[in-house]
Amino acid sequence: RRLGNPLSQVTALRNLVTLLARSGLDEPAARLHGTLASLAAPADPFGAEAARLADAWSQVEQRLGPRAHHVAEQGSRATLGEAVDEALGALAALSPPPAQR
């Protein structure tokens, strides 16, 4: 984010969608999926990355049902910067709290 490289940000967000879906954080995954689908991305996913994204979206759709599309549509209105902010929040939800000293 600090480097301002949209391609790196998009790639990281795609990988995060997969991680969030595997972790059961379906709403953030759906919102990020919606954002990514709406962006004029520097490069479209292909090969194994495209397959992982499709599988993640399928999992999210299965668990959220029709609501998955509504949540993704909300994400489609976000900018790349807003998606990065969402991603940082989702990562915080995945991280255990720091150990008490």
Short mmCIF file of N, CA, C and O in Angstrom, two decimals:
data_model
loop_
_atom_site.label_atom_id
_atom_site.label_comp_id
_atom_site.label_asym_id
_atom_site.label_seq_id
_atom_site.Cartn_x
_atom_site.Cartn_y
_atom_site.Cartn_z
N ARG A 1 0.83 -1.19 0.00
CA ARG A 1 0.00 0.00 0.00
C ARG A 1 0.87 1.25 0.00
O ARG A 1 0.59 2.19 -0.73
N ARG A 2 1.89 1.25 0.83
CA ARG A 2 2.75 2.42 0.91
C ARG A 2 3.49 2.67 -0.39
O ARG A 2 3.82 3.80 -0.71
N LEU A 3 3.76 1.61 -1.13
CA LEU A 3 4.47 1.75 -2.40
C LEU A 3 3.56 2.23 -3.52
O LEU A 3 4.03 2.67 -4.56
N GLY A 4 2.25 2.10 -3.32
CA GLY A 4 1.30 2.56 -4.32
C GLY A 4 1.27 1.72 -5.58
O GLY A 4 0.96 2.21 -6.65
N ASN A 5 1.59 0.43 -5.46
CA ASN A 5 1.61 -0.46 -6.61
C ASN A 5 0.27 -1.20 -6.70
O ASN A 5 0.05 -2.17 -5.98
N PRO A 6 -0.64 -0.75 -7.59
CA PRO A 6 -1.97 -1.38 -7.67
C PRO A 6 -1.92 -2.87 -8.01
O PRO A 6 -2.72 -3.64 -7.49
N LEU A 7 -0.99 -3.29 -8.86
CA LEU A 7 -0.92 -4.71 -9.22
C LEU A 7 -0.62 -5.56 -7.99
O LEU A 7 -1.25 -6.59 -7.78
N SER A 8 0.33 -5.13 -7.18
CA SER A 8 0.66 -5.88 -5.96
C SER A 8 -0.51 -5.89 -4.99
O SER A 8 -0.78 -6.91 -4.34
N GLN A 9 -1.21 -4.77 -4.89
CA GLN A 9 -2.36 -4.70 -3.99
C GLN A 9 -3.47 -5.64 -4.46
O GLN A 9 -4.05 -6.36 -3.64
N VAL A 10 -3.75 -5.64 -5.74
CA VAL A 10 -4.80 -6.51 -6.28
C VAL A 10 -4.43 -7.97 -6.07
O VAL A 10 -5.26 -8.79 -5.66
N THR A 11 -3.18 -8.31 -6.33
CA THR A 11 -2.73 -9.70 -6.14
C THR A 11 -2.87 -10.11 -4.68
O THR A 11 -3.37 -11.20 -4.38
N ALA A 12 -2.48 -9.24 -3.76
CA ALA A 12 -2.60 -9.55 -2.34
C ALA A 12 -4.06 -9.72 -1.94
O ALA A 12 -4.41 -10.63 -1.18
N LEU A 13 -4.93 -8.86 -2.46
CA LEU A 13 -6.36 -8.96 -2.14
C LEU A 13 -6.95 -10.26 -2.69
O LEU A 13 -7.79 -10.88 -2.03
N ARG A 14 -6.54 -10.66 -3.87
CA ARG A 14 -7.04 -11.93 -4.43
C ARG A 14 -6.65 -13.09 -3.52
O ARG A 14 -7.47 -13.97 -3.24
N ASN A 15 -5.41 -13.09 -3.07
CA ASN A 15 -4.96 -14.15 -2.17
C ASN A 15 -5.72 -14.10 -0.85
O ASN A 15 -6.03 -15.14 -0.26
N LEU A 16 -6.03 -12.91 -0.39
CA LEU A 16 -6.76 -12.77 0.87
C LEU A 16 -8.19 -13.27 0.74
O LEU A 16 -8.72 -13.86 1.69
N VAL A 17 -8.83 -13.06 -0.40
CA VAL A 17 -10.18 -13.59 -0.60
C VAL A 17 -10.18 -15.09 -0.35
O VAL A 17 -11.04 -15.63 0.34
N THR A 18 -9.18 -15.78 -0.89
CA THR A 18 -9.07 -17.23 -0.72
C THR A 18 -8.88 -17.58 0.76
O THR A 18 -9.54 -18.48 1.28
N LEU A 19 -7.99 -16.87 1.43
CA LEU A 19 -7.73 -17.13 2.85
C LEU A 19 -8.97 -16.87 3.70
O LEU A 19 -9.32 -17.67 4.57
N LEU A 20 -9.65 -15.78 3.43
CA LEU A 20 -10.87 -15.45 4.20
C LEU A 20 -11.95 -16.51 3.99
O LEU A 20 -12.61 -16.92 4.95
N ALA A 21 -12.13 -16.94 2.76
CA ALA A 21 -13.14 -17.97 2.48
C ALA A 21 -12.79 -19.27 3.21
O ALA A 21 -13.66 -19.91 3.80
N ARG A 22 -11.52 -19.64 3.18
CA ARG A 22 -11.10 -20.87 3.87
C ARG A 22 -11.27 -20.75 5.38
O ARG A 22 -11.46 -21.76 6.07
N SER A 23 -11.20 -19.52 5.88
CA SER A 23 -11.32 -19.28 7.33
C SER A 23 -12.76 -19.05 7.76
O SER A 23 -13.02 -18.82 8.94
N GLY A 24 -13.69 -19.05 6.80
CA GLY A 24 -15.10 -18.85 7.13
C GLY A 24 -15.49 -17.39 7.33
O GLY A 24 -16.59 -17.12 7.81
N LEU A 25 -14.63 -16.46 6.98
CA LEU A 25 -14.96 -15.04 7.06
C LEU A 25 -15.57 -14.63 5.72
O LEU A 25 -14.95 -13.97 4.88
N ASP A 26 -16.81 -15.08 5.54
CA ASP A 26 -17.45 -14.99 4.23
C ASP A 26 -17.83 -13.58 3.81
O ASP A 26 -17.73 -13.24 2.64
N GLU A 27 -18.30 -12.78 4.74
CA GLU A 27 -18.72 -11.42 4.34
C GLU A 27 -17.54 -10.58 3.87
O GLU A 27 -17.62 -9.96 2.81
N PRO A 28 -16.43 -10.53 4.61
CA PRO A 28 -15.29 -9.78 4.07
C PRO A 28 -14.79 -10.37 2.75
O PRO A 28 -14.42 -9.63 1.84
N ALA A 29 -14.81 -11.69 2.64
CA ALA A 29 -14.38 -12.32 1.37
C ALA A 29 -15.30 -11.89 0.23
O ALA A 29 -14.83 -11.57 -0.86
N ALA A 30 -16.60 -11.86 0.49
CA ALA A 30 -17.56 -11.47 -0.55
C ALA A 30 -17.39 -10.00 -0.94
O ALA A 30 -17.45 -9.65 -2.12
N ARG A 31 -17.19 -9.14 0.07
CA ARG A 31 -17.00 -7.71 -0.24
C ARG A 31 -15.75 -7.50 -1.08
O ARG A 31 -15.76 -6.76 -2.06
N LEU A 32 -14.65 -8.15 -0.68
CA LEU A 32 -13.41 -8.00 -1.45
C LEU A 32 -13.56 -8.59 -2.84
O LEU A 32 -13.06 -8.04 -3.82
N HIS A 33 -14.25 -9.71 -2.93
CA HIS A 33 -14.51 -10.31 -4.25
C HIS A 33 -15.27 -9.31 -5.14
O HIS A 33 -14.93 -9.14 -6.31
N GLY A 34 -16.27 -8.66 -4.57
CA GLY A 34 -17.03 -7.68 -5.33
C GLY A 34 -16.19 -6.51 -5.78
O GLY A 34 -16.30 -6.03 -6.91
N THR A 35 -15.32 -6.04 -4.88
CA THR A 35 -14.43 -4.93 -5.24
C THR A 35 -13.51 -5.35 -6.38
O THR A 35 -13.37 -4.63 -7.38
N LEU A 36 -12.88 -6.50 -6.23
CA LEU A 36 -11.95 -6.96 -7.26
C LEU A 36 -12.63 -7.16 -8.61
O LEU A 36 -12.06 -6.84 -9.66
N ALA A 37 -13.86 -7.66 -8.59
CA ALA A 37 -14.59 -7.88 -9.84
C ALA A 37 -14.93 -6.57 -10.53
O ALA A 37 -15.06 -6.52 -11.76
N SER A 38 -15.05 -5.49 -9.76
CA SER A 38 -15.46 -4.21 -10.34
C SER A 38 -14.29 -3.34 -10.77
O SER A 38 -14.47 -2.37 -11.51
N LEU A 39 -13.10 -3.66 -10.30
CA LEU A 39 -11.93 -2.83 -10.62
C LEU A 39 -11.45 -3.08 -12.05
O LEU A 39 -11.54 -4.19 -12.55
N ALA A 40 -10.91 -2.04 -12.64
CA ALA A 40 -10.19 -2.21 -13.90
C ALA A 40 -8.80 -2.67 -13.49
O ALA A 40 -7.87 -1.87 -13.38
N ALA A 41 -8.67 -3.95 -13.21
CA ALA A 41 -7.42 -4.49 -12.66
C ALA A 41 -6.31 -4.42 -13.71
O ALA A 41 -6.57 -4.55 -14.91
N PRO A 42 -5.07 -4.23 -13.22
CA PRO A 42 -3.94 -4.19 -14.14
C PRO A 42 -3.77 -5.51 -14.90
O PRO A 42 -3.27 -5.51 -16.01
N ALA A 43 -4.22 -6.61 -14.32
CA ALA A 43 -4.14 -7.92 -14.98
C ALA A 43 -5.21 -8.82 -14.37
O ALA A 43 -5.42 -8.82 -13.17
N ASP A 44 -5.88 -9.58 -15.20
CA ASP A 44 -6.89 -10.52 -14.73
C ASP A 44 -6.22 -11.77 -14.17
O ASP A 44 -5.14 -12.16 -14.64
N PRO A 45 -6.86 -12.42 -13.19
CA PRO A 45 -6.29 -13.67 -12.69
C PRO A 45 -6.36 -14.74 -13.77
O PRO A 45 -7.24 -14.72 -14.64
N PHE A 46 -5.44 -15.66 -13.73
CA PHE A 46 -5.45 -16.77 -14.68
C PHE A 46 -4.86 -18.00 -14.01
O PHE A 46 -4.28 -17.91 -12.93
N GLY A 47 -5.03 -19.13 -14.64
CA GLY A 47 -4.44 -20.37 -14.16
C GLY A 47 -4.89 -20.74 -12.76
O GLY A 47 -6.06 -20.64 -12.41
N ALA A 48 -3.91 -21.14 -11.94
CA ALA A 48 -4.20 -21.61 -10.59
C ALA A 48 -4.83 -20.52 -9.73
O ALA A 48 -5.72 -20.79 -8.92
N GLU A 49 -4.41 -19.27 -9.92
CA GLU A 49 -4.99 -18.18 -9.13
C GLU A 49 -6.47 -18.02 -9.45
O GLU A 49 -7.30 -17.87 -8.55
N ALA A 50 -6.82 -18.06 -10.72
CA ALA A 50 -8.22 -17.95 -11.12
C ALA A 50 -9.04 -19.12 -10.56
O ALA A 50 -10.17 -18.93 -10.10
N ALA A 51 -8.47 -20.30 -10.56
CA ALA A 51 -9.16 -21.48 -10.03
C ALA A 51 -9.38 -21.34 -8.52
O ALA A 51 -10.46 -21.67 -8.02
N ARG A 52 -8.37 -20.85 -7.79
CA ARG A 52 -8.52 -20.66 -6.34
C ARG A 52 -9.60 -19.62 -6.03
O ARG A 52 -10.41 -19.81 -5.12
N LEU A 53 -9.62 -18.53 -6.80
CA LEU A 53 -10.63 -17.50 -6.59
C LEU A 53 -12.03 -18.04 -6.87
O LEU A 53 -12.97 -17.76 -6.12
N ALA A 54 -12.16 -18.79 -7.94
CA ALA A 54 -13.48 -19.37 -8.28
C ALA A 54 -13.94 -20.33 -7.20
O ALA A 54 -15.11 -20.34 -6.81
N ASP A 55 -13.01 -21.12 -6.68
CA ASP A 55 -13.35 -22.06 -5.61
C ASP A 55 -13.74 -21.31 -4.33
O ASP A 55 -14.72 -21.67 -3.67
N ALA A 56 -13.00 -20.27 -4.01
CA ALA A 56 -13.32 -19.47 -2.81
C ALA A 56 -14.70 -18.84 -2.95
O ALA A 56 -15.49 -18.87 -2.01
N TRP A 57 -15.00 -18.28 -4.12
CA TRP A 57 -16.30 -17.64 -4.33
C TRP A 57 -17.41 -18.69 -4.23
O TRP A 57 -18.46 -18.44 -3.65
N SER A 58 -17.18 -19.86 -4.74
CA SER A 58 -18.17 -20.93 -4.66
C SER A 58 -18.46 -21.30 -3.20
O SER A 58 -19.61 -21.49 -2.82
N GLN A 59 -17.41 -21.37 -2.39
CA GLN A 59 -17.59 -21.66 -0.96
C GLN A 59 -18.42 -20.57 -0.28
O GLN A 59 -19.32 -20.86 0.51
N VAL A 60 -18.09 -19.32 -0.59
CA VAL A 60 -18.79 -18.18 0.01
C VAL A 60 -20.25 -18.20 -0.41
O VAL A 60 -21.16 -18.02 0.42
N GLU A 61 -20.50 -18.42 -1.70
CA GLU A 61 -21.89 -18.49 -2.19
C GLU A 61 -22.67 -19.60 -1.50
O GLU A 61 -23.83 -19.41 -1.15
N GLN A 62 -22.03 -20.72 -1.32
CA GLN A 62 -22.69 -21.87 -0.69
C GLN A 62 -23.09 -21.54 0.75
O GLN A 62 -24.18 -21.87 1.19
N ARG A 63 -22.20 -20.88 1.47
CA ARG A 63 -22.48 -20.59 2.88
C ARG A 63 -23.41 -19.39 3.08
O ARG A 63 -24.24 -19.40 3.97
N LEU A 64 -23.25 -18.35 2.26
CA LEU A 64 -24.08 -17.16 2.43
C LEU A 64 -25.38 -17.21 1.63
O LEU A 64 -26.29 -16.44 1.90
N GLY A 65 -25.43 -18.09 0.64
CA GLY A 65 -26.63 -18.16 -0.19
C GLY A 65 -26.78 -16.89 -1.03
O GLY A 65 -25.78 -16.26 -1.39
N PRO A 66 -28.02 -16.48 -1.29
CA PRO A 66 -28.25 -15.30 -2.13
C PRO A 66 -27.64 -14.02 -1.57
O PRO A 66 -27.33 -13.09 -2.31
N ARG A 67 -27.43 -14.00 -0.25
CA ARG A 67 -26.83 -12.83 0.37
C ARG A 67 -25.41 -12.57 -0.12
O ARG A 67 -24.92 -11.43 -0.07
N ALA A 68 -24.74 -13.61 -0.61
CA ALA A 68 -23.36 -13.44 -1.10
C ALA A 68 -23.31 -12.39 -2.20
O ALA A 68 -22.41 -11.55 -2.22
N HIS A 69 -24.29 -12.41 -3.08
CA HIS A 69 -24.29 -11.45 -4.20
C HIS A 69 -24.58 -10.04 -3.72
O HIS A 69 -24.02 -9.07 -4.24
N HIS A 70 -25.42 -9.92 -2.71
CA HIS A 70 -25.71 -8.60 -2.14
C HIS A 70 -24.45 -8.02 -1.49
O HIS A 70 -24.13 -6.84 -1.69
N VAL A 71 -23.75 -8.84 -0.73
CA VAL A 71 -22.53 -8.38 -0.05
C VAL A 71 -21.46 -8.04 -1.09
O VAL A 71 -20.78 -7.02 -0.98
N ALA A 72 -21.33 -8.86 -2.12
CA ALA A 72 -20.35 -8.57 -3.18
C ALA A 72 -20.70 -7.28 -3.90
O ALA A 72 -19.81 -6.49 -4.26
N GLU A 73 -21.98 -7.02 -4.08
CA GLU A 73 -22.41 -5.79 -4.74
C GLU A 73 -22.03 -4.58 -3.91
O GLU A 73 -21.62 -3.55 -4.44
N GLN A 74 -22.13 -4.71 -2.59
CA GLN A 74 -21.66 -3.62 -1.71
C GLN A 74 -20.18 -3.37 -1.94
O GLN A 74 -19.74 -2.23 -2.03
N GLY A 75 -19.43 -4.44 -2.04
CA GLY A 75 -17.99 -4.32 -2.27
C GLY A 75 -17.65 -3.71 -3.62
O GLY A 75 -16.62 -3.05 -3.77
N SER A 76 -18.53 -3.89 -4.58
CA SER A 76 -18.25 -3.37 -5.92
C SER A 76 -18.23 -1.85 -5.95
O SER A 76 -17.72 -1.25 -6.90
N ARG A 77 -18.74 -1.21 -4.91
CA ARG A 77 -18.74 0.26 -4.85
C ARG A 77 -17.49 0.80 -4.16
O ARG A 77 -17.31 2.01 -4.07
N ALA A 78 -16.63 -0.07 -3.66
CA ALA A 78 -15.43 0.36 -2.93
C ALA A 78 -14.27 0.65 -3.89
O ALA A 78 -14.17 0.05 -4.96
N THR A 79 -13.44 1.55 -3.47
CA THR A 79 -12.20 1.83 -4.20
C THR A 79 -11.15 0.81 -3.78
O THR A 79 -11.32 0.08 -2.80
N LEU A 80 -10.04 0.79 -4.49
CA LEU A 80 -8.95 -0.10 -4.12
C LEU A 80 -8.45 0.24 -2.71
O LEU A 80 -8.21 -0.66 -1.90
N GLY A 81 -8.31 1.51 -2.40
CA GLY A 81 -7.87 1.91 -1.06
C GLY A 81 -8.82 1.46 0.03
O GLY A 81 -8.39 1.00 1.10
N GLU A 82 -10.12 1.56 -0.23
CA GLU A 82 -11.11 1.10 0.74
C GLU A 82 -11.04 -0.42 0.90
O GLU A 82 -11.20 -0.95 2.01
N ALA A 83 -10.77 -1.12 -0.20
CA ALA A 83 -10.63 -2.58 -0.13
C ALA A 83 -9.41 -2.96 0.70
O ALA A 83 -9.45 -3.93 1.46
N VAL A 84 -8.33 -2.21 0.56
CA VAL A 84 -7.13 -2.48 1.36
C VAL A 84 -7.45 -2.27 2.84
O VAL A 84 -7.05 -3.08 3.69
N ASP A 85 -8.19 -1.21 3.15
CA ASP A 85 -8.60 -0.99 4.55
C ASP A 85 -9.43 -2.15 5.06
O ASP A 85 -9.24 -2.62 6.20
N GLU A 86 -10.38 -2.62 4.26
CA GLU A 86 -11.21 -3.78 4.63
C GLU A 86 -10.32 -4.99 4.87
O GLU A 86 -10.51 -5.75 5.82
N ALA A 87 -9.35 -5.18 3.99
CA ALA A 87 -8.44 -6.32 4.11
C ALA A 87 -7.65 -6.27 5.40
O ALA A 87 -7.49 -7.29 6.08
N LEU A 88 -7.17 -5.09 5.75
CA LEU A 88 -6.41 -4.96 7.00
C LEU A 88 -7.28 -5.29 8.21
O LEU A 88 -6.82 -5.95 9.15
N GLY A 89 -8.53 -4.88 8.17
CA GLY A 89 -9.44 -5.23 9.26
C GLY A 89 -9.71 -6.72 9.32
O GLY A 89 -9.77 -7.31 10.40
N ALA A 90 -9.87 -7.34 8.16
CA ALA A 90 -10.11 -8.78 8.11
C ALA A 90 -8.89 -9.55 8.62
O ALA A 90 -9.03 -10.55 9.32
N LEU A 91 -7.70 -9.08 8.27
CA LEU A 91 -6.48 -9.72 8.77
C LEU A 91 -6.38 -9.62 10.28
O LEU A 91 -5.96 -10.56 10.95
N ALA A 92 -6.80 -8.48 10.81
CA ALA A 92 -6.79 -8.32 12.27
C ALA A 92 -7.73 -9.32 12.92
O ALA A 92 -7.44 -9.86 13.99
N ALA A 93 -8.86 -9.59 12.27
CA ALA A 93 -9.82 -10.57 12.81
C ALA A 93 -9.25 -11.98 12.77
O ALA A 93 -9.61 -12.82 13.61
N LEU A 94 -8.35 -12.25 11.83
CA LEU A 94 -7.72 -13.57 11.74
C LEU A 94 -6.59 -13.75 12.74
O LEU A 94 -6.24 -14.87 13.08
N SER A 95 -6.01 -12.65 13.17
CA SER A 95 -4.82 -12.70 14.02
C SER A 95 -5.23 -12.87 15.48
O SER A 95 -6.11 -12.17 15.96
N PRO A 96 -4.54 -13.74 16.18
CA PRO A 96 -4.80 -13.86 17.62
C PRO A 96 -4.31 -12.61 18.32
O PRO A 96 -3.39 -11.94 17.85
N PRO A 97 -4.93 -12.27 19.46
CA PRO A 97 -4.45 -11.08 20.20
C PRO A 97 -3.02 -11.31 20.69
O PRO A 97 -2.62 -12.46 20.93
N PRO A 98 -2.26 -10.23 20.81
CA PRO A 98 -0.88 -10.41 21.31
C PRO A 98 -0.90 -10.99 22.72
O PRO A 98 -1.80 -10.72 23.51
N ALA A 99 0.10 -11.78 23.00
CA ALA A 99 0.21 -12.40 24.31
C ALA A 99 0.39 -11.33 25.38
O ALA A 99 1.07 -10.34 25.16
N GLN A 100 -0.25 -11.55 26.50
CA GLN A 100 -0.09 -10.63 27.63
C GLN A 100 1.30 -10.82 28.23
O GLN A 100 1.76 -11.92 28.41
N ARG A 101 1.93 -9.74 28.53
CA ARG A 101 3.28 -9.83 29.13
C ARG A 101 3.20 -9.52 30.58
O ARG A 101 2.47 -8.83 31.10
#
